[in-house]
């Protein structure tokens, strides 16, 4: 909670959080904010320029680009968040298991982590998708699969650090159970590091998911998703560049916002280490 | 007979960091005479090595220096880097504290020594080699040709310290500054290194500034002592005079602590007999 | 030292076996029956139970798992990886060797751009730390980490090919075709390496040997180039070496953006077509590449560092 107090003082941090919240709200309440149905095709109205009815014009099927952009927040951003939540859950679980029990459990988990970290992540994603088939859920699974090991290792180190701290020894002395101690003391201690890392990695997940969708391996065509929209727009680059710029700029802005926020939070937490 | 080689007048050093401006050296003045060894005594953080680094101009831009340091009729403070660079390693040399960390690990001793010579002179390769072997011989290094071919990590701290002192001597400088040269090495080597400095002073007649926090080491080499505390000179003069009647409470404390340690040592020696 | 190298080679061989085993498990985990697939590949009109049984026996698919692994491994050593499921007239190895040169060409030209740009930039950023140049580069470095390669590629394509009409949009052919894809790939790596070299040099600058070099009166440029940069590159060497297999595997996305007929494009197409033997070979290839480059650069670093060289 101390972290939140400090972020409140940083104008940059607050601005970024505000921006991200606005984007999320737009996504959640998409039907309210969109002028048109994102799926409704109208071939007569294709490649329209800016107008009151279509603020960003229309695409090759006469669909409203702005509406598709706003609806696109849903899969793009929320899939990234789901990915990160899944990654953190699995990573934390493995890291805590490993750091708390030590012994052979630790050995086993850490060896798996080593293998995961040494293998090229991009190839792992493609291997998982190739194996499981082209599907959104598989994209998320693949992303969690290659990322959890980072979190497991980080959390294990933290657990080992905090294990030896006085108050954990103290609570062990007064006889509280192991898990109780962990939840009570460890989680608040780890959470600030976790939030920073997760914020930076949401940007990473967003890039990954949209890239896969762009390649046609993730979210499929009629669904408005920024990567998929770019893939469609690619063919009409000459005639209708707006169709490409809109999702492109949206991705850049959103990813930058998360990365900047992660950076701001890291500086707040640890002013000494400005550059990672 | 006493001719000053270095005259420092009112030297101030200020460092700028996160907490703002911080004065670390507060108006120091002293004179170093030819053939004399000046000891600078003080705890770590008292500003003694920063003073010397300021004089030869190797502090980075976060430090600002004012005052005078007259060498050879010229003020070194604020002198152009090009001029200072010519002096460093040739006319004014420095022996540093951590011999193990002072050489580039990727180059052999020979390369690094020759690199220094080449910077200041236009000697031929074999001439340089002869000169290096001579100086290493003078430093009592056995098999100097072997040592030259070695990489820094292959030599001991004491050996590297000798190499560093040799390199400080090889250009026949006017002033040698020794910045805690005995702190990072073991007691026996420490004694030997002190003997080297005495030899340099007596045989070669060099002017030496010897920085240390160890009153015992200082008493062995220095003719004249400067006691520094928190950036100021608190006592100055001959060492035995200072020990007899120190004017500053800090100096007195230094001496008392030392006496206590010697006492304890003598007692324990007696008891063990 | 020799003991170390031999040890390292043995470990690498073990790792390569592990990689082959993973690839073998991979092809056996696919949801379709390989016998059925083979029949479909042979364009057998009606696939009956008997036919499947026959093929299963003929291919030894009912052998124990480990025996099948050994057989598969033997075929791999003979560079026999089977035929493409989609186009049975083409062997997997043939498809692979057909597309590999293009990918290597692309990865190599990207690597050259990365080295030419990032070493001097990182160097000057460290030397002139906090100057205008350093700050601008740091902002650019930050910006590129927020840019997915495919977005950069598309923007470049639009600007340079359509607007300025300077370079061809896609495909391969001459020197002009390779410029945009390699710049796009290089983009993501350049920022990483600028940061790596800059921070490593700043670390080195704090070392005593740099102070002592100044004390010896050396020229500051000489100190920066011969001592600080050399030491930094020494410690970045493994990272730079490991970027080669990463570049080769990282061409996948960009190849698809620019329709570059390399391995990555083949692999994505194979994922769509469920052409598993090709995907398998690709994973095998990248896995072995990683192990080998890790080995080579680890040994090279050991040979280049006098501290480690004289150990053992």
JSON list of N, CA and C in Angstrom, two decimals, chain C residues 75-124:
[
{"chain": "C", "resi": 75, "resn": "UNK", "atom": "N", "xyz": [17.21, -42.43, -38.54]},
{"chain": "C", "resi": 75, "resn": "UNK", "atom": "CA", "xyz": [16.77, -41.75, -39.76]},
{"chain": "C", "resi": 75, "resn": "UNK", "atom": "C", "xyz": [17.22, -40.29, -39.78]},
{"chain": "C", "resi": 76, "resn": "UNK", "atom": "N", "xyz": [17.16, -39.66, -38.60]},
{"chain": "C", "resi": 76, "resn": "UNK", "atom": "CA", "xyz": [17.58, -38.26, -38.50]},
{"chain": "C", "resi": 76, "resn": "UNK", "atom": "C", "xyz": [19.03, -38.12, -38.90]},
{"chain": "C", "resi": 77, "resn": "UNK", "atom": "N", "xyz": [19.86, -39.06, -38.42]},
{"chain": "C", "resi": 77, "resn": "UNK", "atom": "CA", "xyz": [21.28, -38.98, -38.72]},
{"chain": "C", "resi": 77, "resn": "UNK", "atom": "C", "xyz": [21.54, -39.15, -40.21]},
{"chain": "C", "resi": 78, "resn": "UNK", "atom": "N", "xyz": [20.64, -39.86, -40.87]},
{"chain": "C", "resi": 78, "resn": "UNK", "atom": "CA", "xyz": [20.76, -40.01, -42.33]},
{"chain": "C", "resi": 78, "resn": "UNK", "atom": "C", "xyz": [20.07, -38.85, -43.05]},
{"chain": "C", "resi": 79, "resn": "UNK", "atom": "N", "xyz": [19.68, -37.84, -42.27]},
{"chain": "C", "resi": 79, "resn": "UNK", "atom": "CA", "xyz": [18.96, -36.68, -42.82]},
{"chain": "C", "resi": 79, "resn": "UNK", "atom": "C", "xyz": [17.66, -37.08, -43.49]},
{"chain": "C", "resi": 80, "resn": "UNK", "atom": "N", "xyz": [17.10, -38.20, -43.02]},
{"chain": "C", "resi": 80, "resn": "UNK", "atom": "CA", "xyz": [15.81, -38.62, -43.55]},
{"chain": "C", "resi": 80, "resn": "UNK", "atom": "C", "xyz": [14.74, -38.25, -42.54]},
{"chain": "C", "resi": 81, "resn": "UNK", "atom": "N", "xyz": [14.00, -37.20, -42.85]},
{"chain": "C", "resi": 81, "resn": "UNK", "atom": "CA", "xyz": [12.98, -36.73, -41.90]},
{"chain": "C", "resi": 81, "resn": "UNK", "atom": "C", "xyz": [11.58, -37.00, -42.44]},
{"chain": "C", "resi": 82, "resn": "UNK", "atom": "N", "xyz": [11.49, -37.86, -43.43]},
{"chain": "C", "resi": 82, "resn": "UNK", "atom": "CA", "xyz": [10.18, -38.18, -43.97]},
{"chain": "C", "resi": 82, "resn": "UNK", "atom": "C", "xyz": [9.75, -37.20, -45.04]},
{"chain": "C", "resi": 83, "resn": "UNK", "atom": "N", "xyz": [8.48, -37.33, -45.43]},
{"chain": "C", "resi": 83, "resn": "UNK", "atom": "CA", "xyz": [7.97, -36.44, -46.47]},
{"chain": "C", "resi": 83, "resn": "UNK", "atom": "C", "xyz": [6.93, -35.50, -45.87]},
{"chain": "C", "resi": 84, "resn": "UNK", "atom": "N", "xyz": [6.71, -34.42, -46.58]},
{"chain": "C", "resi": 84, "resn": "UNK", "atom": "CA", "xyz": [5.71, -33.45, -46.15]},
{"chain": "C", "resi": 84, "resn": "UNK", "atom": "C", "xyz": [4.33, -34.08, -46.20]},
{"chain": "C", "resi": 85, "resn": "UNK", "atom": "N", "xyz": [3.50, -33.83, -45.19]},
{"chain": "C", "resi": 85, "resn": "UNK", "atom": "CA", "xyz": [2.15, -34.39, -45.17]},
{"chain": "C", "resi": 85, "resn": "UNK", "atom": "C", "xyz": [1.32, -33.79, -46.30]},
{"chain": "C", "resi": 86, "resn": "UNK", "atom": "N", "xyz": [1.59, -32.55, -46.60]},
{"chain": "C", "resi": 86, "resn": "UNK", "atom": "CA", "xyz": [0.75, -31.83, -47.55]},
{"chain": "C", "resi": 86, "resn": "UNK", "atom": "C", "xyz": [1.14, -32.15, -48.99]},
{"chain": "C", "resi": 87, "resn": "UNK", "atom": "N", "xyz": [2.42, -32.20, -49.20]},
{"chain": "C", "resi": 87, "resn": "UNK", "atom": "CA", "xyz": [2.91, -32.40, -50.55]},
{"chain": "C", "resi": 87, "resn": "UNK", "atom": "C", "xyz": [3.90, -33.57, -50.55]},
{"chain": "C", "resi": 88, "resn": "UNK", "atom": "N", "xyz": [3.36, -34.82, -50.69]},
{"chain": "C", "resi": 88, "resn": "UNK", "atom": "CA", "xyz": [4.20, -36.01, -50.50]},
{"chain": "C", "resi": 88, "resn": "UNK", "atom": "C", "xyz": [5.36, -36.10, -51.49]},
{"chain": "C", "resi": 89, "resn": "UNK", "atom": "N", "xyz": [5.30, -35.32, -52.54]},
{"chain": "C", "resi": 89, "resn": "UNK", "atom": "CA", "xyz": [6.41, -35.42, -53.50]},
{"chain": "C", "resi": 89, "resn": "UNK", "atom": "C", "xyz": [7.64, -34.68, -52.98]},
{"chain": "C", "resi": 90, "resn": "UNK", "atom": "N", "xyz": [7.47, -33.95, -51.88]},
{"chain": "C", "resi": 90, "resn": "UNK", "atom": "CA", "xyz": [8.61, -33.20, -51.34]},
{"chain": "C", "resi": 90, "resn": "UNK", "atom": "C", "xyz": [9.05, -33.79, -50.01]},
{"chain": "C", "resi": 91, "resn": "UNK", "atom": "N", "xyz": [10.37, -33.95, -49.87]},
{"chain": "C", "resi": 91, "resn": "UNK", "atom": "CA", "xyz": [10.87, -34.44, -48.59]},
{"chain": "C", "resi": 91, "resn": "UNK", "atom": "C", "xyz": [11.01, -33.26, -47.63]},
{"chain": "C", "resi": 92, "resn": "UNK", "atom": "N", "xyz": [10.93, -33.57, -46.35]},
{"chain": "C", "resi": 92, "resn": "UNK", "atom": "CA", "xyz": [11.06, -32.53, -45.34]},
{"chain": "C", "resi": 92, "resn": "UNK", "atom": "C", "xyz": [12.43, -31.88, -45.42]},
{"chain": "C", "resi": 93, "resn": "UNK", "atom": "N", "xyz": [13.45, -32.73, -45.60]},
{"chain": "C", "resi": 93, "resn": "UNK", "atom": "CA", "xyz": [14.82, -32.22, -45.67]},
{"chain": "C", "resi": 93, "resn": "UNK", "atom": "C", "xyz": [14.98, -31.28, -46.89]},
{"chain": "C", "resi": 94, "resn": "UNK", "atom": "N", "xyz": [14.34, -31.67, -47.98]},
{"chain": "C", "resi": 94, "resn": "UNK", "atom": "CA", "xyz": [14.41, -30.85, -49.20]},
{"chain": "C", "resi": 94, "resn": "UNK", "atom": "C", "xyz": [13.80, -29.48, -48.98]},
{"chain": "C", "resi": 95, "resn": "UNK", "atom": "N", "xyz": [12.61, -29.47, -48.36]},
{"chain": "C", "resi": 95, "resn": "UNK", "atom": "CA", "xyz": [11.94, -28.20, -48.06]},
{"chain": "C", "resi": 95, "resn": "UNK", "atom": "C", "xyz": [12.81, -27.34, -47.15]},
{"chain": "C", "resi": 96, "resn": "UNK", "atom": "N", "xyz": [13.41, -28.01, -46.19]},
{"chain": "C", "resi": 96, "resn": "UNK", "atom": "CA", "xyz": [14.23, -27.31, -45.20]},
{"chain": "C", "resi": 96, "resn": "UNK", "atom": "C", "xyz": [15.44, -26.67, -45.87]},
{"chain": "C", "resi": 97, "resn": "UNK", "atom": "N", "xyz": [16.16, -27.45, -46.67]},
{"chain": "C", "resi": 97, "resn": "UNK", "atom": "CA", "xyz": [17.37, -26.89, -47.29]},
{"chain": "C", "resi": 97, "resn": "UNK", "atom": "C", "xyz": [17.01, -25.87, -48.37]},
{"chain": "C", "resi": 98, "resn": "UNK", "atom": "N", "xyz": [15.81, -25.95, -48.90]},
{"chain": "C", "resi": 98, "resn": "UNK", "atom": "CA", "xyz": [15.40, -24.97, -49.90]},
{"chain": "C", "resi": 98, "resn": "UNK", "atom": "C", "xyz": [15.21, -23.59, -49.26]},
{"chain": "C", "resi": 99, "resn": "UNK", "atom": "N", "xyz": [14.63, -23.59, -48.05]},
{"chain": "C", "resi": 99, "resn": "UNK", "atom": "CA", "xyz": [14.29, -22.30, -47.43]},
{"chain": "C", "resi": 99, "resn": "UNK", "atom": "C", "xyz": [15.38, -21.78, -46.50]},
{"chain": "C", "resi": 100, "resn": "UNK", "atom": "N", "xyz": [16.24, -22.68, -46.03]},
{"chain": "C", "resi": 100, "resn": "UNK", "atom": "CA", "xyz": [17.24, -22.27, -45.04]},
{"chain": "C", "resi": 100, "resn": "UNK", "atom": "C", "xyz": [18.16, -21.12, -45.52]},
{"chain": "C", "resi": 101, "resn": "UNK", "atom": "N", "xyz": [18.72, -21.20, -46.73]},
{"chain": "C", "resi": 101, "resn": "UNK", "atom": "CA", "xyz": [19.66, -20.13, -47.13]},
{"chain": "C", "resi": 101, "resn": "UNK", "atom": "C", "xyz": [19.04, -18.74, -47.04]},
{"chain": "C", "resi": 102, "resn": "UNK", "atom": "N", "xyz": [17.78, -18.61, -47.43]},
{"chain": "C", "resi": 102, "resn": "UNK", "atom": "CA", "xyz": [17.14, -17.31, -47.38]},
{"chain": "C", "resi": 102, "resn": "UNK", "atom": "C", "xyz": [17.05, -16.79, -45.95]},
{"chain": "C", "resi": 103, "resn": "UNK", "atom": "N", "xyz": [16.71, -17.69, -45.04]},
{"chain": "C", "resi": 103, "resn": "UNK", "atom": "CA", "xyz": [16.61, -17.28, -43.63]},
{"chain": "C", "resi": 103, "resn": "UNK", "atom": "C", "xyz": [17.97, -16.89, -43.08]},
{"chain": "C", "resi": 104, "resn": "UNK", "atom": "N", "xyz": [18.99, -17.69, -43.43]},
{"chain": "C", "resi": 104, "resn": "UNK", "atom": "CA", "xyz": [20.34, -17.37, -42.93]},
{"chain": "C", "resi": 104, "resn": "UNK", "atom": "C", "xyz": [20.80, -16.04, -43.49]},
{"chain": "C", "resi": 105, "resn": "UNK", "atom": "N", "xyz": [20.52, -15.80, -44.75]},
{"chain": "C", "resi": 105, "resn": "UNK", "atom": "CA", "xyz": [20.88, -14.53, -45.37]},
{"chain": "C", "resi": 105, "resn": "UNK", "atom": "C", "xyz": [20.24, -13.37, -44.61]},
{"chain": "C", "resi": 106, "resn": "UNK", "atom": "N", "xyz": [18.96, -13.53, -44.32]},
{"chain": "C", "resi": 106, "resn": "UNK", "atom": "CA", "xyz": [18.23, -12.47, -43.62]},
{"chain": "C", "resi": 106, "resn": "UNK", "atom": "C", "xyz": [18.78, -12.27, -42.21]},
{"chain": "C", "resi": 107, "resn": "UNK", "atom": "N", "xyz": [19.01, -13.39, -41.50]},
{"chain": "C", "resi": 107, "resn": "UNK", "atom": "CA", "xyz": [19.52, -13.29, -40.13]},
{"chain": "C", "resi": 107, "resn": "UNK", "atom": "C", "xyz": [20.90, -12.65, -40.11]},
{"chain": "C", "resi": 108, "resn": "UNK", "atom": "N", "xyz": [21.73, -13.02, -41.08]},
{"chain": "C", "resi": 108, "resn": "UNK", "atom": "CA", "xyz": [23.09, -12.51, -41.14]},
{"chain": "C", "resi": 108, "resn": "UNK", "atom": "C", "xyz": [23.09, -11.01, -41.41]},
{"chain": "C", "resi": 109, "resn": "UNK", "atom": "N", "xyz": [22.28, -10.58, -42.36]},
{"chain": "C", "resi": 109, "resn": "UNK", "atom": "CA", "xyz": [22.28, -9.15, -42.65]},
{"chain": "C", "resi": 109, "resn": "UNK", "atom": "C", "xyz": [21.72, -8.37, -41.46]},
{"chain": "C", "resi": 110, "resn": "UNK", "atom": "N", "xyz": [20.76, -8.96, -40.74]},
{"chain": "C", "resi": 110, "resn": "UNK", "atom": "CA", "xyz": [20.26, -8.28, -39.53]},
{"chain": "C", "resi": 110, "resn": "UNK", "atom": "C", "xyz": [21.36, -8.18, -38.50]},
{"chain": "C", "resi": 111, "resn": "UNK", "atom": "N", "xyz": [22.11, -9.27, -38.34]},
{"chain": "C", "resi": 111, "resn": "UNK", "atom": "CA", "xyz": [23.18, -9.28, -37.34]},
{"chain": "C", "resi": 111, "resn": "UNK", "atom": "C", "xyz": [24.21, -8.20, -37.65]},
{"chain": "C", "resi": 112, "resn": "UNK", "atom": "N", "xyz": [24.53, -8.07, -38.93]},
{"chain": "C", "resi": 112, "resn": "UNK", "atom": "CA", "xyz": [25.51, -7.04, -39.31]},
{"chain": "C", "resi": 112, "resn": "UNK", "atom": "C", "xyz": [24.98, -5.66, -38.94]},
{"chain": "C", "resi": 113, "resn": "UNK", "atom": "N", "xyz": [23.72, -5.41, -39.24]},
{"chain": "C", "resi": 113, "resn": "UNK", "atom": "CA", "xyz": [23.14, -4.11, -38.87]},
{"chain": "C", "resi": 113, "resn": "UNK", "atom": "C", "xyz": [23.19, -3.92, -37.35]},
{"chain": "C", "resi": 114, "resn": "UNK", "atom": "N", "xyz": [22.81, -4.97, -36.63]},
{"chain": "C", "resi": 114, "resn": "UNK", "atom": "CA", "xyz": [22.80, -4.87, -35.17]},
{"chain": "C", "resi": 114, "resn": "UNK", "atom": "C", "xyz": [24.19, -4.49, -34.65]},
{"chain": "C", "resi": 115, "resn": "UNK", "atom": "N", "xyz": [25.22, -5.18, -35.14]},
{"chain": "C", "resi": 115, "resn": "UNK", "atom": "CA", "xyz": [26.57, -4.93, -34.63]},
{"chain": "C", "resi": 115, "resn": "UNK", "atom": "C", "xyz": [27.05, -3.54, -35.02]},
{"chain": "C", "resi": 116, "resn": "UNK", "atom": "N", "xyz": [26.83, -3.18, -36.28]},
{"chain": "C", "resi": 116, "resn": "UNK", "atom": "CA", "xyz": [27.31, -1.88, -36.75]},
{"chain": "C", "resi": 116, "resn": "UNK", "atom": "C", "xyz": [26.63, -0.75, -35.98]},
{"chain": "C", "resi": 117, "resn": "UNK", "atom": "N", "xyz": [25.37, -0.91, -35.69]},
{"chain": "C", "resi": 117, "resn": "UNK", "atom": "CA", "xyz": [24.67, 0.19, -35.01]},
{"chain": "C", "resi": 117, "resn": "UNK", "atom": "C", "xyz": [24.87, 0.16, -33.51]},
{"chain": "C", "resi": 118, "resn": "UNK", "atom": "N", "xyz": [24.73, -1.02, -32.89]},
{"chain": "C", "resi": 118, "resn": "UNK", "atom": "CA", "xyz": [24.62, -1.00, -31.42]},
{"chain": "C", "resi": 118, "resn": "UNK", "atom": "C", "xyz": [25.96, -0.81, -30.72]},
{"chain": "C", "resi": 119, "resn": "UNK", "atom": "N", "xyz": [27.05, -1.34, -31.25]},
{"chain": "C", "resi": 119, "resn": "UNK", "atom": "CA", "xyz": [28.32, -1.17, -30.54]},
{"chain": "C", "resi": 119, "resn": "UNK", "atom": "C", "xyz": [28.74, 0.30, -30.47]},
{"chain": "C", "resi": 120, "resn": "UNK", "atom": "N", "xyz": [28.82, 1.02, -31.60]},
{"chain": "C", "resi": 120, "resn": "UNK", "atom": "CA", "xyz": [29.19, 2.44, -31.48]},
{"chain": "C", "resi": 120, "resn": "UNK", "atom": "C", "xyz": [28.18, 3.25, -30.67]},
{"chain": "C", "resi": 121, "resn": "UNK", "atom": "N", "xyz": [26.89, 2.97, -30.86]},
{"chain": "C", "resi": 121, "resn": "UNK", "atom": "CA", "xyz": [25.90, 3.76, -30.14]},
{"chain": "C", "resi": 121, "resn": "UNK", "atom": "C", "xyz": [26.02, 3.53, -28.64]},
{"chain": "C", "resi": 122, "resn": "UNK", "atom": "N", "xyz": [26.10, 2.26, -28.25]},
{"chain": "C", "resi": 122, "resn": "UNK", "atom": "CA", "xyz": [26.26, 1.96, -26.82]},
{"chain": "C", "resi": 122, "resn": "UNK", "atom": "C", "xyz": [27.52, 2.58, -26.26]},
{"chain": "C", "resi": 123, "resn": "UNK", "atom": "N", "xyz": [28.59, 2.53, -27.05]},
{"chain": "C", "resi": 123, "resn": "UNK", "atom": "CA", "xyz": [29.87, 3.10, -26.65]},
{"chain": "C", "resi": 123, "resn": "UNK", "atom": "C", "xyz": [29.74, 4.60, -26.38]},
{"chain": "C", "resi": 124, "resn": "UNK", "atom": "N", "xyz": [29.18, 5.32, -27.35]},
{"chain": "C", "resi": 124, "resn": "UNK", "atom": "CA", "xyz": [29.09, 6.78, -27.17]},
{"chain": "C", "resi": 124, "resn": "UNK", "atom": "C", "xyz": [28.10, 7.16, -26.08]}
]
